[in-house]
Amino acid sequence: MPDRSEVAYFGAGPAPLPTKVLVKGAEAFVNFQNTGLSLAEISHRSQTANQILADTKAALTTLLEIPDSHDILFMHGGGSAEFSAVVLNMVAVWVEKRRREAEKDLGQDSAAIIERVRKELQDYLRLDYLVTGSWSLKASQEAANLLEPLGKGFVNVAVDSRKSASGKFDNIPAEDAWTLTQPRNQGGKTSAFVYYCDNETVDGVEFPNFPKCLDPDSSDEVPVVADMSSNFLSRRVDVSKHAVIFGGAQKNIGITDVTLVIVRKDVLATQPPPSFLHAVGVWSPPTILSWPVVAKNNSLYNTMPIFSIWIAGEVMRGLLETHQDRQLAGQEEVANAKAKQIYDALDRYPEVYQIVPDRSVRSRMNICFRVNGGDAGQEKAFLEGAEAQLLQGLKGHRSVGGIRISNYNAVDVDKVRRLTRYLEGFARKSKR
Ligand SMILES: Cc1ncc(COP(=O)(O)O)c(C=O)c1O
């Protein structure tokens, strides 16, 4: 039976956690801080649970330098539930803005207000998606599905990177090729938001920087929504440029069951009454996905997995302890250095390893490549050889195949070194 220290796990999520956190977690699972109770047994409304929520929020605020303008929510349902929550909450914001404007023009004539907003909705509502991989594609499909009762054409895919020469999600076209919805003064249509997935876990594509044209200084203040499920806490992020950032915890932050949402407070405060949404023909968010409801209840609208939130807090406190006042700048350096080691090893043998994404958008978290042009026998041999050395979790996502190395924060430098040695050895053998 292998010891934990002998196994190097590169799975894409759930993913490795720092051993120190697991050891402390095992103790807390049985007897939390000598209370005689497991953290999984205590009430989510207890003083202890409230303290855990507060401590985890404080650690995240410090790490990401979250400004006062934003709130932190803990939610259920993973990134997938947020695909729906984003649409329902942000369309509600769009409707409320239009309702307030109509109210200014039409006073208390509620039938006229409803009529006007209903018409504006049909004519002007758009949701902009940057589709750069499998997860942003899924999110855009969920948006189209949720808006289907209203009609078609509300989702504007401003970029679909498969439309490049290769036909694959392996690049991010230049910003001037994006067809974002024009601002209102150029034809009336306005986006409820622009959505991007910062790191595409399946395809190994990561935005190198925050897109310039989405900068609130240069755009028409369209709210920006980002899925950071798979690169959360791996680099610095300018939270102030985003209306919403979300991600499941189970890759870089903790264990499954808790979803983090960082949301600007004005989004929470710009929600119409559900009856108005219904009157104009839009779903109101189900209570469990309603950000304002979750915020009002300090993330305790219903029973939250306090153990999972505590684990996330421990991981965050570990990062703060390691990097001190350098916070995420420190972790970013480590993540970049590990990714560089792996890419350098792959690049040394281009005839054996073919990295899928373009160099300019290579993910630091999920490194996707083919062996000998995707030769099934060679890839099988690669995976079997790796398994024999306890290098695990390397099989690419079932939808794209190939090999994927997930280089999350808890994958330590020694294990990356072991893996690169294997990459070198395998390449030299297959070249012979
Ligand atoms: C980037 C990204 N977004 C969303 C999801 C969906 O997350 P969940 O499984 O937590 O619903 C994943 C899952 O791997 C992901 O990698």
Coordinates of C-alpha atoms and ligand atoms in Angstrom, one line a residue:
M1 CA 0.0 0.0 0.0
P2 CA 1.7 3.3 -1.0
D3 CA 2.2 6.0 1.4
R4 CA 0.7 9.4 0.7
S5 CA 4.2 10.9 0.2
E6 CA 5.0 8.4 -2.5
V7 CA 1.9 9.2 -4.6
A8 CA 2.1 12.2 -6.9
Y9 CA -1.5 13.1 -7.9
F10 CA -2.2 15.4 -10.8
G11 CA -6.0 15.0 -11.1
A12 CA -8.1 17.9 -12.4
G13 CA -10.6 18.0 -9.6
P14 CA -11.2 16.9 -6.9
A15 CA -7.5 17.6 -6.5
P16 CA -4.7 17.3 -4.0
L17 CA -4.9 19.2 -0.7
P18 CA -1.9 20.1 1.5
T19 CA -1.2 17.1 3.7
K20 CA -1.0 19.4 6.8
V21 CA -4.6 20.5 6.1
L22 CA -5.8 16.9 5.7
V23 CA -4.1 15.8 9.0
K24 CA -5.8 18.7 10.8
G25 CA -9.0 18.0 9.0
A26 CA -9.0 14.3 10.0
E27 CA -8.7 15.5 13.7
A28 CA -11.5 18.1 13.2
F29 CA -13.7 15.5 11.6
V30 CA -13.6 13.5 14.8
N31 CA -13.2 16.0 17.6
F32 CA -13.0 19.7 16.6
Q33 CA -10.8 21.7 19.0
N34 CA -11.5 19.3 21.9
T35 CA -15.2 20.0 21.8
G36 CA -15.9 16.3 21.7
L37 CA -17.9 16.9 18.4
S38 CA -17.0 16.5 14.8
L39 CA -17.1 19.6 12.7
A40 CA -19.6 17.7 10.5
E41 CA -21.9 17.4 13.5
I42 CA -22.2 20.9 14.7
S43 CA -25.1 23.2 13.8
H44 CA -24.4 25.6 10.9
R45 CA -26.1 28.3 13.1
S46 CA -23.7 27.8 16.1
Q47 CA -21.2 30.4 17.2
T48 CA -18.4 28.1 16.0
A49 CA -19.9 27.9 12.5
N50 CA -20.3 31.6 12.4
Q51 CA -16.7 32.1 13.4
I52 CA -15.5 29.7 10.7
L53 CA -17.5 31.6 8.1
A54 CA -16.0 34.9 9.3
D55 CA -12.5 33.6 9.4
T56 CA -12.7 32.0 5.9
K57 CA -14.1 35.3 4.5
A58 CA -11.3 37.3 6.2
A59 CA -8.6 35.0 4.8
L60 CA -10.1 35.2 1.3
T61 CA -10.4 39.0 1.6
T62 CA -6.7 39.3 2.5
L63 CA -5.5 36.9 -0.1
L64 CA -7.4 38.4 -3.0
E65 CA -7.5 42.0 -1.6
I66 CA -11.2 42.0 -2.0
P67 CA -12.5 45.6 -1.8
D68 CA -15.4 46.7 0.4
S69 CA -17.5 47.1 -2.7
H70 CA -17.7 43.3 -2.9
D71 CA -19.3 40.6 -0.8
I72 CA -18.3 36.9 -0.4
L73 CA -20.9 34.2 -0.6
F74 CA -20.6 30.4 0.1
M75 CA -23.1 28.5 -2.0
H76 CA -24.0 25.0 -3.1
G77 CA -24.1 23.3 -6.5
G78 CA -20.5 23.9 -7.7
G79 CA -19.6 26.0 -10.8
S80 CA -22.5 24.3 -12.7
A81 CA -25.1 25.9 -10.4
E82 CA -23.5 29.2 -10.9
F83 CA -23.9 28.9 -14.7
S84 CA -27.6 29.2 -13.9
A85 CA -27.3 31.7 -11.0
V86 CA -25.3 34.1 -13.2
V87 CA -28.0 34.2 -15.8
L88 CA -30.9 34.5 -13.5
N89 CA -29.4 37.1 -11.1
M90 CA -27.8 39.2 -13.8
V91 CA -30.8 39.3 -16.1
A92 CA -32.7 40.4 -13.0
V93 CA -30.2 43.3 -12.5
W94 CA -30.7 44.3 -16.2
V95 CA -34.5 44.3 -15.8
E96 CA -34.3 46.3 -12.6
K97 CA -32.2 49.0 -14.2
R98 CA -34.7 49.2 -17.1
R99 CA -37.6 49.2 -14.6
R100 CA -36.1 52.1 -12.7
E101 CA -35.6 54.1 -15.9
A102 CA -39.2 53.4 -17.0
E103 CA -40.5 54.4 -13.6
K104 CA -38.6 57.7 -13.9
D105 CA -40.3 58.4 -17.3
L106 CA -43.8 56.9 -16.6
G107 CA -44.3 57.5 -12.9
Q108 CA -46.6 55.0 -11.1
D109 CA -48.3 53.6 -14.2
S110 CA -47.3 50.0 -13.5
A111 CA -49.0 48.5 -16.6
A112 CA -47.1 50.9 -18.9
I113 CA -43.8 50.2 -17.1
I114 CA -44.3 46.4 -17.5
E115 CA -45.2 46.9 -21.2
R116 CA -42.2 49.0 -21.8
V117 CA -39.7 46.7 -20.1
R118 CA -41.2 43.7 -21.7
K119 CA -40.7 45.2 -25.1
E120 CA -37.1 46.4 -24.2
L121 CA -36.3 42.9 -23.0
Q122 CA -37.2 41.4 -26.4
D123 CA -35.5 44.1 -28.4
Y124 CA -32.4 44.8 -26.4
L125 CA -31.4 42.1 -23.9
R126 CA -28.1 40.4 -24.7
L127 CA -25.7 38.1 -22.7
D128 CA -22.2 38.1 -24.0
Y129 CA -20.1 35.0 -23.7
L130 CA -16.5 34.5 -24.6
V131 CA -16.4 30.8 -25.5
T132 CA -12.8 29.7 -25.2
G133 CA -13.3 26.2 -24.0
S134 CA -15.6 23.4 -22.9
W135 CA -16.7 25.2 -19.6
S136 CA -17.6 28.5 -21.1
L137 CA -19.4 26.7 -23.9
K138 CA -21.4 24.8 -21.3
A139 CA -22.2 28.1 -19.4
S140 CA -23.4 29.7 -22.7
Q141 CA -25.6 26.8 -23.5
E142 CA -27.1 27.0 -20.0
A143 CA -27.9 30.6 -20.6
A144 CA -29.6 29.9 -23.9
N145 CA -31.6 27.1 -22.3
L146 CA -32.8 29.3 -19.4
L147 CA -33.8 32.1 -21.8
E148 CA -35.5 29.8 -24.3
P149 CA -39.0 30.5 -23.0
L150 CA -38.4 34.2 -24.0
G151 CA -37.2 33.3 -27.5
K152 CA -33.9 32.8 -29.3
G153 CA -30.9 35.1 -29.9
F154 CA -30.4 36.5 -26.5
V155 CA -27.0 34.8 -26.1
N156 CA -24.3 36.6 -28.1
V157 CA -21.2 34.3 -28.4
A158 CA -18.8 37.2 -28.9
V159 CA -16.0 34.8 -29.6
D160 CA -15.8 31.0 -30.2
S161 CA -12.2 30.0 -30.4
R162 CA -13.0 26.8 -32.2
K163 CA -13.6 28.9 -35.3
S164 CA -9.8 29.1 -35.7
A165 CA -7.8 27.1 -38.3
S166 CA -7.6 24.0 -36.0
G167 CA -11.3 23.9 -35.2
K168 CA -10.3 23.3 -31.5
F169 CA -10.3 25.2 -28.3
D170 CA -6.6 25.9 -28.4
N171 CA -6.4 29.6 -28.7
I172 CA -8.0 32.9 -27.7
P173 CA -8.5 35.2 -30.7
A174 CA -7.3 38.8 -30.5
E175 CA -9.7 41.2 -28.7
D176 CA -10.4 43.2 -31.9
A177 CA -12.0 40.1 -33.4
W178 CA -14.5 39.8 -30.5
T179 CA -18.1 40.8 -31.4
L180 CA -19.2 42.2 -28.1
T181 CA -22.7 43.7 -28.0
Q182 CA -22.5 47.3 -28.9
P183 CA -23.3 49.9 -26.2
R184 CA -26.8 51.3 -26.0
N185 CA -25.9 54.5 -27.8
Q186 CA -25.0 52.5 -30.9
G187 CA -28.2 50.7 -31.6
G188 CA -30.0 49.9 -28.3
K189 CA -28.8 46.4 -27.4
T190 CA -27.1 46.1 -24.0
S191 CA -25.4 43.2 -22.4
A192 CA -26.5 42.1 -19.0
F193 CA -22.9 40.9 -18.6
V194 CA -19.8 39.7 -20.4
Y195 CA -18.8 36.2 -19.3
Y196 CA -15.4 34.5 -19.5
C197 CA -13.8 31.4 -18.0
D198 CA -10.4 32.5 -16.8
N199 CA -9.0 29.0 -17.0
E200 CA -10.5 26.2 -19.2
T201 CA -9.8 23.1 -17.2
V202 CA -10.6 20.6 -20.0
D203 CA -8.7 22.3 -22.8
G204 CA -5.8 23.8 -20.9
V205 CA -6.4 27.4 -22.1
E206 CA -5.9 30.3 -19.7
F207 CA -6.4 34.0 -20.2
P208 CA -2.9 35.4 -19.8
N209 CA -4.3 38.7 -18.5
F210 CA -7.6 40.4 -17.8
P211 CA -9.0 41.3 -21.2
K212 CA -8.2 45.0 -21.9
C213 CA -11.5 45.7 -23.7
L214 CA -13.4 44.6 -20.6
D215 CA -11.7 47.0 -18.4
P216 CA -14.4 49.2 -16.8
D217 CA -12.4 52.2 -17.8
S218 CA -12.6 51.3 -21.5
S219 CA -15.9 49.5 -21.8
D220 CA -19.4 50.8 -21.4
E221 CA -19.5 49.5 -17.8
V222 CA -20.9 46.1 -18.8
P223 CA -20.6 43.9 -15.7
V224 CA -17.9 41.3 -16.1
V225 CA -18.5 37.8 -14.8
A226 CA -15.6 35.3 -14.4
D227 CA -15.5 31.6 -13.7
M228 CA -12.2 31.0 -11.8
S229 CA -13.0 27.4 -10.7
S230 CA -9.7 26.1 -11.7
N231 CA -7.2 28.9 -11.2
F232 CA -8.6 30.5 -8.1
L233 CA -5.9 31.6 -5.7
S234 CA -3.1 30.8 -8.2
R235 CA -2.4 34.4 -9.1
R236 CA -3.3 38.0 -8.3
V237 CA -6.7 39.1 -9.6
D238 CA -8.1 42.7 -9.8
V239 CA -11.4 41.9 -8.1
S240 CA -12.6 45.5 -8.7
K241 CA -12.8 44.9 -12.4
H242 CA -15.4 42.2 -11.9
A243 CA -19.0 42.2 -11.0
V244 CA -18.9 38.5 -10.1
I245 CA -16.2 35.9 -9.7
F246 CA -17.2 32.4 -8.9
G247 CA -15.7 28.9 -8.6
G248 CA -16.1 25.5 -7.0
A249 CA -13.6 24.9 -4.1
Q250 CA -12.5 21.4 -5.2
K251 CA -9.4 22.3 -7.2
N252 CA -7.3 25.0 -5.6
I253 CA -9.2 25.8 -2.5
G254 CA -10.6 22.8 -0.7
I255 CA -13.0 19.9 -1.0
T256 CA -16.1 19.6 -3.0
D257 CA -19.4 20.9 -1.7
V258 CA -18.7 24.6 -1.4
T259 CA -18.8 27.2 -4.1
L260 CA -17.3 30.6 -3.7
V261 CA -19.0 33.7 -5.2
I262 CA -17.5 37.1 -4.9
V263 CA -20.2 39.6 -6.0
R264 CA -20.3 43.4 -6.2
K265 CA -22.7 44.8 -3.7
D266 CA -24.6 46.9 -6.3
V267 CA -25.5 43.7 -8.0
L268 CA -27.1 42.5 -4.8
A269 CA -29.0 45.8 -4.4
T270 CA -30.3 46.0 -7.9
Q271 CA -32.9 43.3 -8.0
P272 CA -36.6 43.8 -8.9
P273 CA -39.5 42.3 -7.0
P274 CA -40.0 38.7 -8.3
S275 CA -43.6 39.7 -9.3
F276 CA -42.1 42.3 -11.7
L277 CA -39.8 39.7 -13.3
H278 CA -42.8 37.3 -13.7
A279 CA -44.8 40.1 -15.2
V280 CA -42.2 40.7 -17.9
G281 CA -41.8 37.0 -18.5
V282 CA -38.5 36.2 -16.8
W283 CA -37.8 33.5 -14.2
S284 CA -36.9 34.9 -10.8
P285 CA -33.8 33.0 -9.4
P286 CA -34.8 30.0 -7.3
T287 CA -34.2 31.0 -3.7
I288 CA -31.2 28.8 -3.2
L289 CA -29.5 30.4 -6.2
S290 CA -30.5 34.0 -5.4
W291 CA -27.3 35.9 -4.5
P292 CA -29.2 38.6 -2.5
V293 CA -31.0 36.0 -0.4
V294 CA -27.7 34.2 0.3
A295 CA -26.0 37.5 1.1
K296 CA -28.8 38.6 3.4
N297 CA -28.5 35.3 5.4
N298 CA -24.7 35.5 5.7
S299 CA -24.5 32.3 3.5
L300 CA -26.7 30.5 5.9
Y301 CA -30.0 30.5 4.1
N302 CA -29.9 26.7 4.4
T303 CA -27.6 24.1 5.9
M304 CA -24.1 24.8 4.7
P305 CA -21.2 22.3 4.8
I306 CA -19.2 23.9 7.6
F307 CA -16.5 21.3 7.5
S308 CA -15.8 22.1 3.8
I309 CA -15.8 25.8 4.5
W310 CA -13.3 25.3 7.4
I311 CA -11.1 23.2 5.1
A312 CA -11.1 26.1 2.5
G313 CA -10.2 28.5 5.3
E314 CA -7.3 26.2 6.4
V315 CA -5.9 26.1 2.8
M316 CA -6.2 29.9 2.6
R317 CA -4.5 30.4 6.0
G318 CA -1.7 28.0 4.8
L319 CA -1.1 30.3 1.8
L320 CA -1.0 33.4 4.0
E321 CA 1.4 31.7 6.3
T322 CA 3.7 30.6 3.5
H323 CA 3.8 33.8 1.5
Q324 CA 3.2 36.3 4.3
D325 CA 2.6 39.8 3.0
R326 CA 3.4 38.7 -0.6
Q327 CA 0.1 36.8 -0.5
L328 CA -0.9 35.7 -4.0
A329 CA 2.1 37.3 -5.6
G330 CA 4.1 34.6 -3.9
Q331 CA 1.8 31.8 -4.9
E332 CA 1.8 33.1 -8.5
E333 CA 5.6 32.8 -8.7
V334 CA 5.5 29.3 -7.4
A335 CA 2.6 28.3 -9.8
N336 CA 4.4 29.9 -12.8
A337 CA 7.7 28.2 -12.0
K338 CA 6.2 24.8 -11.7
A339 CA 4.3 25.3 -15.0
K340 CA 7.4 26.4 -16.7
Q341 CA 9.3 23.3 -15.5
I342 CA 6.7 21.1 -17.1
Y343 CA 6.3 23.0 -20.3
D344 CA 10.1 23.2 -20.7
A345 CA 10.3 19.5 -20.4
L346 CA 7.6 19.0 -23.0
D347 CA 9.1 21.6 -25.3
R348 CA 12.4 19.8 -25.3
Y349 CA 10.8 16.8 -27.2
P350 CA 8.4 18.3 -29.7
E351 CA 8.5 15.1 -31.8
V352 CA 7.2 13.1 -28.8
Y353 CA 4.9 15.6 -27.0
Q354 CA 2.6 18.1 -28.8
I355 CA 1.1 20.7 -26.5
V356 CA -2.5 21.4 -27.5
P357 CA -3.0 25.1 -26.8
D358 CA -1.2 27.9 -28.5
R359 CA 1.9 29.1 -26.5
S360 CA 0.2 32.5 -25.8
V361 CA -2.7 30.9 -23.8
R362 CA -1.1 27.9 -22.2
S363 CA -2.7 27.2 -18.8
R364 CA -0.5 27.2 -15.8
M365 CA -3.0 24.9 -14.1
N366 CA -4.0 22.3 -16.6
I367 CA -1.3 21.3 -19.1
C368 CA -2.8 19.4 -22.0
F369 CA -0.7 17.6 -24.6
R370 CA -0.7 14.6 -26.9
V371 CA 1.9 11.8 -27.2
N372 CA 3.1 11.1 -30.7
G373 CA 0.3 12.9 -32.3
G374 CA -2.4 11.2 -30.2
D375 CA -1.2 7.7 -30.9
A376 CA -3.6 5.6 -28.7
G377 CA -0.9 2.9 -27.9
Q378 CA 1.7 5.5 -27.0
E379 CA -0.6 7.4 -24.8
K380 CA -1.7 4.3 -23.0
A381 CA 2.0 3.3 -22.6
F382 CA 2.7 6.8 -21.2
L383 CA -0.1 6.5 -18.7
E384 CA 0.8 3.0 -17.6
G385 CA 4.5 3.9 -17.2
A386 CA 3.4 6.9 -15.1
E387 CA 1.1 4.8 -12.9
A388 CA 3.9 2.4 -12.3
Q389 CA 5.8 5.2 -10.7
L390 CA 2.8 6.4 -8.7
L391 CA 2.3 9.5 -11.0
Q392 CA -1.4 9.5 -11.1
G393 CA -4.5 11.4 -12.5
L394 CA -2.8 12.2 -15.8
K395 CA -5.5 11.0 -18.3
G396 CA -7.0 13.9 -20.3
H397 CA -10.7 14.7 -20.0
R398 CA -12.8 12.1 -21.7
S399 CA -14.2 14.6 -24.2
V400 CA -10.7 15.5 -25.6
G401 CA -8.4 12.6 -24.7
G402 CA -4.7 12.9 -24.5
I403 CA -2.8 13.8 -21.3
R404 CA -3.5 16.5 -18.8
I405 CA -1.2 17.5 -15.9
S406 CA -3.1 19.5 -13.3
N407 CA -0.6 21.7 -11.5
Y408 CA -2.8 23.1 -8.7
N409 CA -1.4 24.9 -5.7
A410 CA -1.1 21.8 -3.5
V411 CA 1.0 19.9 -6.1
D412 CA 4.4 20.5 -4.6
V413 CA 7.7 21.2 -6.4
D414 CA 9.2 17.8 -5.6
K415 CA 6.3 16.0 -7.3
V416 CA 6.6 18.2 -10.4
R417 CA 10.3 17.3 -10.5
R418 CA 9.5 13.6 -10.3
L419 CA 7.0 14.1 -13.2
T420 CA 9.4 16.0 -15.4
R421 CA 12.0 13.3 -14.9
Y422 CA 9.4 10.8 -16.1
L423 CA 8.6 13.0 -19.1
E424 CA 12.2 13.2 -20.0
G425 CA 12.7 9.4 -19.6
F426 CA 9.7 8.5 -21.6
A427 CA 10.6 10.9 -24.4
R428 CA 14.2 9.6 -24.6
K429 CA 13.0 6.0 -24.7
S430 CA 10.4 6.6 -27.5
K431 CA 12.9 8.5 -29.6
R432 CA 15.2 5.5 -29.7
Ligands
LIG1 C1 -13.6 25.9 -15.1 C2 -14.8 25.1 -14.6 N1 -16.0 25.7 -14.5 C3 -17.0 24.9 -14.0 C4 -16.9 23.6 -13.6 C5 -18.0 22.9 -13.1 O1 -17.8 22.7 -11.7 P1 -18.7 21.8 -10.8 O2 -18.3 20.4 -11.1 O3 -18.3 22.3 -9.4 O4 -20.1 22.1 -11.0 C6 -15.6 23.0 -13.7 C7 -15.4 21.6 -13.3 O5 -14.4 21.0 -13.4 C8 -14.5 23.8 -14.2 O6 -13.3 23.2 -14.3

